[in-house]
PDB file of C-alpha atoms in Angstrom:
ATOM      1  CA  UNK A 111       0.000   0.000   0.000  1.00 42.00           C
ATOM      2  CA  UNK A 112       3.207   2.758   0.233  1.00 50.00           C
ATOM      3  CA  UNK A 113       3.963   1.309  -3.136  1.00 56.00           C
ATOM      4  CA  UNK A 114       0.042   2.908  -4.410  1.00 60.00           C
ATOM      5  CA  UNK A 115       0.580   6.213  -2.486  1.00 63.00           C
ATOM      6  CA  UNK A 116       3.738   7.171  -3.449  1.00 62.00           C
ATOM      7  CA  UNK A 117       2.917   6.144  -7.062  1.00 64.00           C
ATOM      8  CA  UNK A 118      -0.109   8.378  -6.571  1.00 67.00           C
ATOM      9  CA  UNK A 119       1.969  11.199  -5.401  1.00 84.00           C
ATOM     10  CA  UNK A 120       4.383  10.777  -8.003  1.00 82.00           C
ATOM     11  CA  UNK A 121       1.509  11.120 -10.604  1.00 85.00           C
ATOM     12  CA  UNK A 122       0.103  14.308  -8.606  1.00 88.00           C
ATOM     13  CA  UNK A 123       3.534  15.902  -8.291  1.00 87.00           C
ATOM     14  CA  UNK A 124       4.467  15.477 -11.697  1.00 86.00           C
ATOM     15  CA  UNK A 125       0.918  16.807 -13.102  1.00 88.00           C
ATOM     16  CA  UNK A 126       1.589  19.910 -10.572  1.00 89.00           C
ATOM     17  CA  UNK A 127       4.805  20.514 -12.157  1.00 86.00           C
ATOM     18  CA  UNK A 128       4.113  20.355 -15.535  1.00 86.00           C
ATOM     19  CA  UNK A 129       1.506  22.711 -15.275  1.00 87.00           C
ATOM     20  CA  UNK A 130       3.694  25.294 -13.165  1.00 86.00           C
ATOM     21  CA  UNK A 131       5.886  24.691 -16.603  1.00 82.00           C
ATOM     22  CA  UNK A 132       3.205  25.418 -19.240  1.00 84.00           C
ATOM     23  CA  UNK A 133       1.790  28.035 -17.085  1.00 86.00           C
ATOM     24  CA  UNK A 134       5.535  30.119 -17.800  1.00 83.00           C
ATOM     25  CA  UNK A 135       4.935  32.384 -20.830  1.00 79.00           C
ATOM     26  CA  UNK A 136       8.839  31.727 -21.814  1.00 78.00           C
ATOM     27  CA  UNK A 137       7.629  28.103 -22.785  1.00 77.00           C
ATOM     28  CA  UNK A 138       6.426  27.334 -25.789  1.00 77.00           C
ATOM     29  CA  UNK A 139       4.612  23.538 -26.467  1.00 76.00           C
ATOM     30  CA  UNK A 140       2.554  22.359 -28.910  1.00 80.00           C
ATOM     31  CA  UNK A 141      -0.946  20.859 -27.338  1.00 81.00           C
ATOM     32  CA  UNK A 142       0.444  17.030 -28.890  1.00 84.00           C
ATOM     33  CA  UNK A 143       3.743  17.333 -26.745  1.00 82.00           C
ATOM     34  CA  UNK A 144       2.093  17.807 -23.797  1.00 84.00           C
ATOM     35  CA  UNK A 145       1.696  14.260 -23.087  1.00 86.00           C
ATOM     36  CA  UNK A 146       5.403  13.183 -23.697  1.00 85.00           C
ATOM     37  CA  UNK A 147       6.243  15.970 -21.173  1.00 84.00           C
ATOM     38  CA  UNK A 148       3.995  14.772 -18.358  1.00 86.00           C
ATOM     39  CA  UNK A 149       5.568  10.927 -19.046  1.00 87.00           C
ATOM     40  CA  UNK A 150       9.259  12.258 -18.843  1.00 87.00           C
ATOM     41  CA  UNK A 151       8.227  14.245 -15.635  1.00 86.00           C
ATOM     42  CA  UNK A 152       6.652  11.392 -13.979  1.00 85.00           C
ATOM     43  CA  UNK A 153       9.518   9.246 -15.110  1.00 87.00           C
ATOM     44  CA  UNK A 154      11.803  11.568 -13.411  1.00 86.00           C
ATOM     45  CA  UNK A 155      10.021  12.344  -9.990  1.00 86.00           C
ATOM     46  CA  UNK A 156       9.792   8.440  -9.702  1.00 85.00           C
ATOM     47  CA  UNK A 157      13.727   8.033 -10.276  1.00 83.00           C
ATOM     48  CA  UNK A 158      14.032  10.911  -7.893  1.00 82.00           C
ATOM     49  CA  UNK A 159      12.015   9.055  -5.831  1.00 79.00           C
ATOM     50  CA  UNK A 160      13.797   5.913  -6.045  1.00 78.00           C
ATOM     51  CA  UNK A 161      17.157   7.077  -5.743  1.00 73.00           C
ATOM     52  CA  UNK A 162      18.745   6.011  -8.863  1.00 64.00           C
ATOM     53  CA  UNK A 163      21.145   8.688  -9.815  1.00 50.00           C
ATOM     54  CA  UNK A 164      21.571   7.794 -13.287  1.00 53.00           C
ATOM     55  CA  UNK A 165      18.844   9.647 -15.949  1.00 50.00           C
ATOM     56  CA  UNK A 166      16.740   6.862 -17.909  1.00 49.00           C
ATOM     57  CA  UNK A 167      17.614   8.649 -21.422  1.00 54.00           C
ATOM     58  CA  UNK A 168      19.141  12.053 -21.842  1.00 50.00           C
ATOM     59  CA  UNK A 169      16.393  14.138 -23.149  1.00 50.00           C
ATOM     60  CA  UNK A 170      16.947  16.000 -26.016  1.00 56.00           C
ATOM     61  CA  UNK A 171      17.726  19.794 -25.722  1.00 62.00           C
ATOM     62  CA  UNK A 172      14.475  21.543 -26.241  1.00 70.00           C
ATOM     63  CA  UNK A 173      14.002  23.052 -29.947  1.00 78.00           C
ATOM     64  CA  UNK A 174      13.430  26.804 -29.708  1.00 81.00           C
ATOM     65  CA  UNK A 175      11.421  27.699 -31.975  1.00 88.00           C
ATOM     66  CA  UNK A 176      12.267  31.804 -32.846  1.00 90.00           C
ATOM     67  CA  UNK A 177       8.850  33.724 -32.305  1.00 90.00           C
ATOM     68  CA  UNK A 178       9.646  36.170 -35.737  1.00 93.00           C
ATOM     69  CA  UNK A 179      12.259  35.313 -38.333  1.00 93.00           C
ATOM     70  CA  UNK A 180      15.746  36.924 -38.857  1.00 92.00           C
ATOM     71  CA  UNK A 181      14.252  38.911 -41.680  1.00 94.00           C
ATOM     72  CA  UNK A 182      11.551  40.896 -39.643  1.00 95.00           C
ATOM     73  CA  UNK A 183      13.253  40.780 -36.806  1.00 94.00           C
ATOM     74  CA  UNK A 184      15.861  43.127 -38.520  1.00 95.00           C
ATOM     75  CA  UNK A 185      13.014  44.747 -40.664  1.00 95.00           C
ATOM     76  CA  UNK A 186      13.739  48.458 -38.514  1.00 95.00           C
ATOM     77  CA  UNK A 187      16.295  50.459 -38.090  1.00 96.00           C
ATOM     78  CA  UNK A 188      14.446  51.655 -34.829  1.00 97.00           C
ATOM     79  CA  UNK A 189      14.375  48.230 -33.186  1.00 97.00           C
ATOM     80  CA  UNK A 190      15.540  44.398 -33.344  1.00 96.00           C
ATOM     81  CA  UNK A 191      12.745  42.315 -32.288  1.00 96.00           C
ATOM     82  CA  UNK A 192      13.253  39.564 -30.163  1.00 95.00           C
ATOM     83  CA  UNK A 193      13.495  35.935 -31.393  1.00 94.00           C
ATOM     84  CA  UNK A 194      12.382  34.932 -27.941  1.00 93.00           C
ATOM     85  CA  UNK A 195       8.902  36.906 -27.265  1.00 93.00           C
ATOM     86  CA  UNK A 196       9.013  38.933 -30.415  1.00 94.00           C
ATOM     87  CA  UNK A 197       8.746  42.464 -28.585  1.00 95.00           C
ATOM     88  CA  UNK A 198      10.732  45.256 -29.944  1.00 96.00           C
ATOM     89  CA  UNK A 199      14.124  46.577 -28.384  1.00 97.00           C
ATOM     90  CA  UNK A 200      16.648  48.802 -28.923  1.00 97.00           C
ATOM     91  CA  UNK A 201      19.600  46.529 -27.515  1.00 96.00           C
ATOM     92  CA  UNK A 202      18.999  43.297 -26.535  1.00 96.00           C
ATOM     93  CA  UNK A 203      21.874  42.342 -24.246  1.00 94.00           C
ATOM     94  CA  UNK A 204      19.863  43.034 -20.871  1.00 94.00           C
ATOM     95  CA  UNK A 205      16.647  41.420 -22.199  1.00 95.00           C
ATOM     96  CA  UNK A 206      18.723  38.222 -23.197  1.00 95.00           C
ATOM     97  CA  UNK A 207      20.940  38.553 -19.646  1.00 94.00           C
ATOM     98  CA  UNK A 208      17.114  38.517 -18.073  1.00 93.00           C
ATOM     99  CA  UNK A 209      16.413  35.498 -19.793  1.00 91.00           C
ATOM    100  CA  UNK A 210      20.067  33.664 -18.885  1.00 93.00           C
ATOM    101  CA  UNK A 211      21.706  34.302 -22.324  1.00 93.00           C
ATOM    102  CA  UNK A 212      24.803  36.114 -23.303  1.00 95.00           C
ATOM    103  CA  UNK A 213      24.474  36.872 -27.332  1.00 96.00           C
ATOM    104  CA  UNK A 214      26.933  34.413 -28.112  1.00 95.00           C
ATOM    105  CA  UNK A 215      24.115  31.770 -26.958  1.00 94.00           C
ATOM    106  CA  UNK A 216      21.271  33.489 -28.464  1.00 95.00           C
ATOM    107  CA  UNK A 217      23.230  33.248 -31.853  1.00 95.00           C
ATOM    108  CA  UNK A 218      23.836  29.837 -31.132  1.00 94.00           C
ATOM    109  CA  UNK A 219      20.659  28.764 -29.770  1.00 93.00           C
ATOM    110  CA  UNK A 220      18.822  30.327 -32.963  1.00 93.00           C
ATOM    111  CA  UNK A 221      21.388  29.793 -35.568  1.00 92.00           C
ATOM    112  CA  UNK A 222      21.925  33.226 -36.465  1.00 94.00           C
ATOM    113  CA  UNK A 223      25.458  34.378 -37.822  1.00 94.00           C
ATOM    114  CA  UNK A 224      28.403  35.846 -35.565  1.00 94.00           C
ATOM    115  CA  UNK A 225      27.929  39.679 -36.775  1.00 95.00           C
ATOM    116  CA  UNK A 226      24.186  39.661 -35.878  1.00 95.00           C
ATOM    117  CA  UNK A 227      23.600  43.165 -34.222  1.00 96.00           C
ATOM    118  CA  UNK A 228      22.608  43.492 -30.981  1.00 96.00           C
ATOM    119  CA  UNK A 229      21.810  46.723 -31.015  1.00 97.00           C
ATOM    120  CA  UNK A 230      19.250  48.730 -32.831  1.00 97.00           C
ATOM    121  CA  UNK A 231      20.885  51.124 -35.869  1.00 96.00           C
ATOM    122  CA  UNK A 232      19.251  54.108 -35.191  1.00 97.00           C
ATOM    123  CA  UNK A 233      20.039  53.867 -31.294  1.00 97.00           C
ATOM    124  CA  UNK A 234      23.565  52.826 -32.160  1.00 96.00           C
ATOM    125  CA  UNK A 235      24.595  55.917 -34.673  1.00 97.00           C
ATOM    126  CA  UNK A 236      22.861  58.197 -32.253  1.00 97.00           C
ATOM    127  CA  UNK A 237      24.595  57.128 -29.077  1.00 96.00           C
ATOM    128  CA  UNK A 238      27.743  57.345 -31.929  1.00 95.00           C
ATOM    129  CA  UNK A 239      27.271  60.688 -32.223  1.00 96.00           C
ATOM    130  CA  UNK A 240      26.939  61.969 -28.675  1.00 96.00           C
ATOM    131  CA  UNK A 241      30.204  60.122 -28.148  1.00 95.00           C
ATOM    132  CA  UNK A 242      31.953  62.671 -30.707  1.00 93.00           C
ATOM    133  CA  UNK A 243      30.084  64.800 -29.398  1.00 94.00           C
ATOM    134  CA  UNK A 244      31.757  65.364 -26.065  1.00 94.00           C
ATOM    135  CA  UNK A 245      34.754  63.839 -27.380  1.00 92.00           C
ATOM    136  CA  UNK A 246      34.970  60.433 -26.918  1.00 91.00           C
ATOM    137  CA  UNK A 247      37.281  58.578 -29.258  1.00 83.00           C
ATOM    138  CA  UNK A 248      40.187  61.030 -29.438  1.00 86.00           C
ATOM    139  CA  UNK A 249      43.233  61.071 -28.245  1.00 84.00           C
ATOM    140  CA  UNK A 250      44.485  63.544 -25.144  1.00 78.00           C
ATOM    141  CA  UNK A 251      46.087  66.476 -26.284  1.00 72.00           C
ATOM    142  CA  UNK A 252      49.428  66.973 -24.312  1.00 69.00           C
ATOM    143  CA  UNK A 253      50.539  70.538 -23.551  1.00 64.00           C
ATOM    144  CA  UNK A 254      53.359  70.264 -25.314  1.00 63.00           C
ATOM    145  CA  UNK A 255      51.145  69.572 -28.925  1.00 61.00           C
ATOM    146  CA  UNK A 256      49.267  72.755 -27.544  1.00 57.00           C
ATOM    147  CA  UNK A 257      51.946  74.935 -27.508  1.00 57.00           C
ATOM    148  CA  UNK A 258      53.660  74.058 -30.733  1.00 58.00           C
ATOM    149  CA  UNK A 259      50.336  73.893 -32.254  1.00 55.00           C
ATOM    150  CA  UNK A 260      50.051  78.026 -31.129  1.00 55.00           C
ATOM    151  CA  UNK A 261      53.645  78.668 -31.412  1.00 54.00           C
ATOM    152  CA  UNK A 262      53.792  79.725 -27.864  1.00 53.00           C
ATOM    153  CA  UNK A 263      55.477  78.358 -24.930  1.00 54.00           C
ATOM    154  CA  UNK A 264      52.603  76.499 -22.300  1.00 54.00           C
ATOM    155  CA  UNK A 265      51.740  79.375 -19.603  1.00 55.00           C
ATOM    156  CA  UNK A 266      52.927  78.170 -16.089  1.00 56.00           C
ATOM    157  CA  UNK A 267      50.989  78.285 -13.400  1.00 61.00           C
ATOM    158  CA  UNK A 268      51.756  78.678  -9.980  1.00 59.00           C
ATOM    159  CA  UNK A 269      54.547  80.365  -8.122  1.00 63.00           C
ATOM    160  CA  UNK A 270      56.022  84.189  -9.652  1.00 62.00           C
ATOM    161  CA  UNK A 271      59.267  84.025 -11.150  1.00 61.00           C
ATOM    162  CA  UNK A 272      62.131  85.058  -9.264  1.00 65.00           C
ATOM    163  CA  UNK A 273      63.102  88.662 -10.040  1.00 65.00           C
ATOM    164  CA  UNK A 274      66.332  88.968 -10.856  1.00 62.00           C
ATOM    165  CA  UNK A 275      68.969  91.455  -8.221  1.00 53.00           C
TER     166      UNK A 275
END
């Protein structure tokens, strides 16, 4: 009879799980995989259960399945919209770190190429130009280019010269 109940919690604790999992907006399942999911959850609460450490059969990484496709989702220079919700964003490296990725994964992960932007064009020219701007991007000027620049020796600053007796 503690065979039944803790098959019957198994069963109840993998039903509760799997729909905590569908309930999560960053999952995406078709209605017909639903079934296969609930199996390999109750497989794996009863092998937790059990205490046999080694998996049944490594499940295969889940397919993500991009929500717009690389053409639309570089269709505006104002935005790059998301592969993974397909909302619209002007850079996407803190809505990717949000969702565990670094760009280097999301490339992977959707098979995009290496010099996919991150960054929206418009956003990225116009933070380019407040860099200029105030003059980021060039090198110090020393005093010394100053002076030969004006032809005149740097003024010093600081103590009077000594007059002389």
């Amino acid at each position: 009879m503690t065979d039944d109940s803790s098959e019957l919690n198994a069963i109840e604790l993998a039903t509760e799980l799997t729909i905590a999992w569908l309930n999560n907006g960053n999952n995406r399942v078709a209605a017909e995989d639903v079934p296969a999911f609930l199996q390999t959850m109750h497989a794996t609460v009863l092998g937790l259960a059990s205490g046999t450490s080694e998996p049944e059969e490594s499940a295969p990484q889940q397919e993500h399945v991009p929500a717009v496709s690389v053409r639309k989702s570089l269709a505006s220079k104002d935005h790059i919209i998301s592969m993974i919700d397909g909302k619209p964003y002007k850079t996407l490296r803190r809505h990717l770190a949000g969702h565990g990725l670094t760009p280097e994964t999301y490339r992977e992960r959707y098979g995009l190429r290496p010099d996919y932007p991150m960054v929206a064009e418009t956003y990225s020219q116009s933070r380019r130009d407040m860099a200029k701007r105030i003059g980021l991007g060039r090198k110090a000027r020393t005093a010394s280019e100053d002076g030969e620049a004006t032809g005149d020796a740097a003024p010093r600053r600081g103590r009077k010269p000594k007059a002389a007796e």
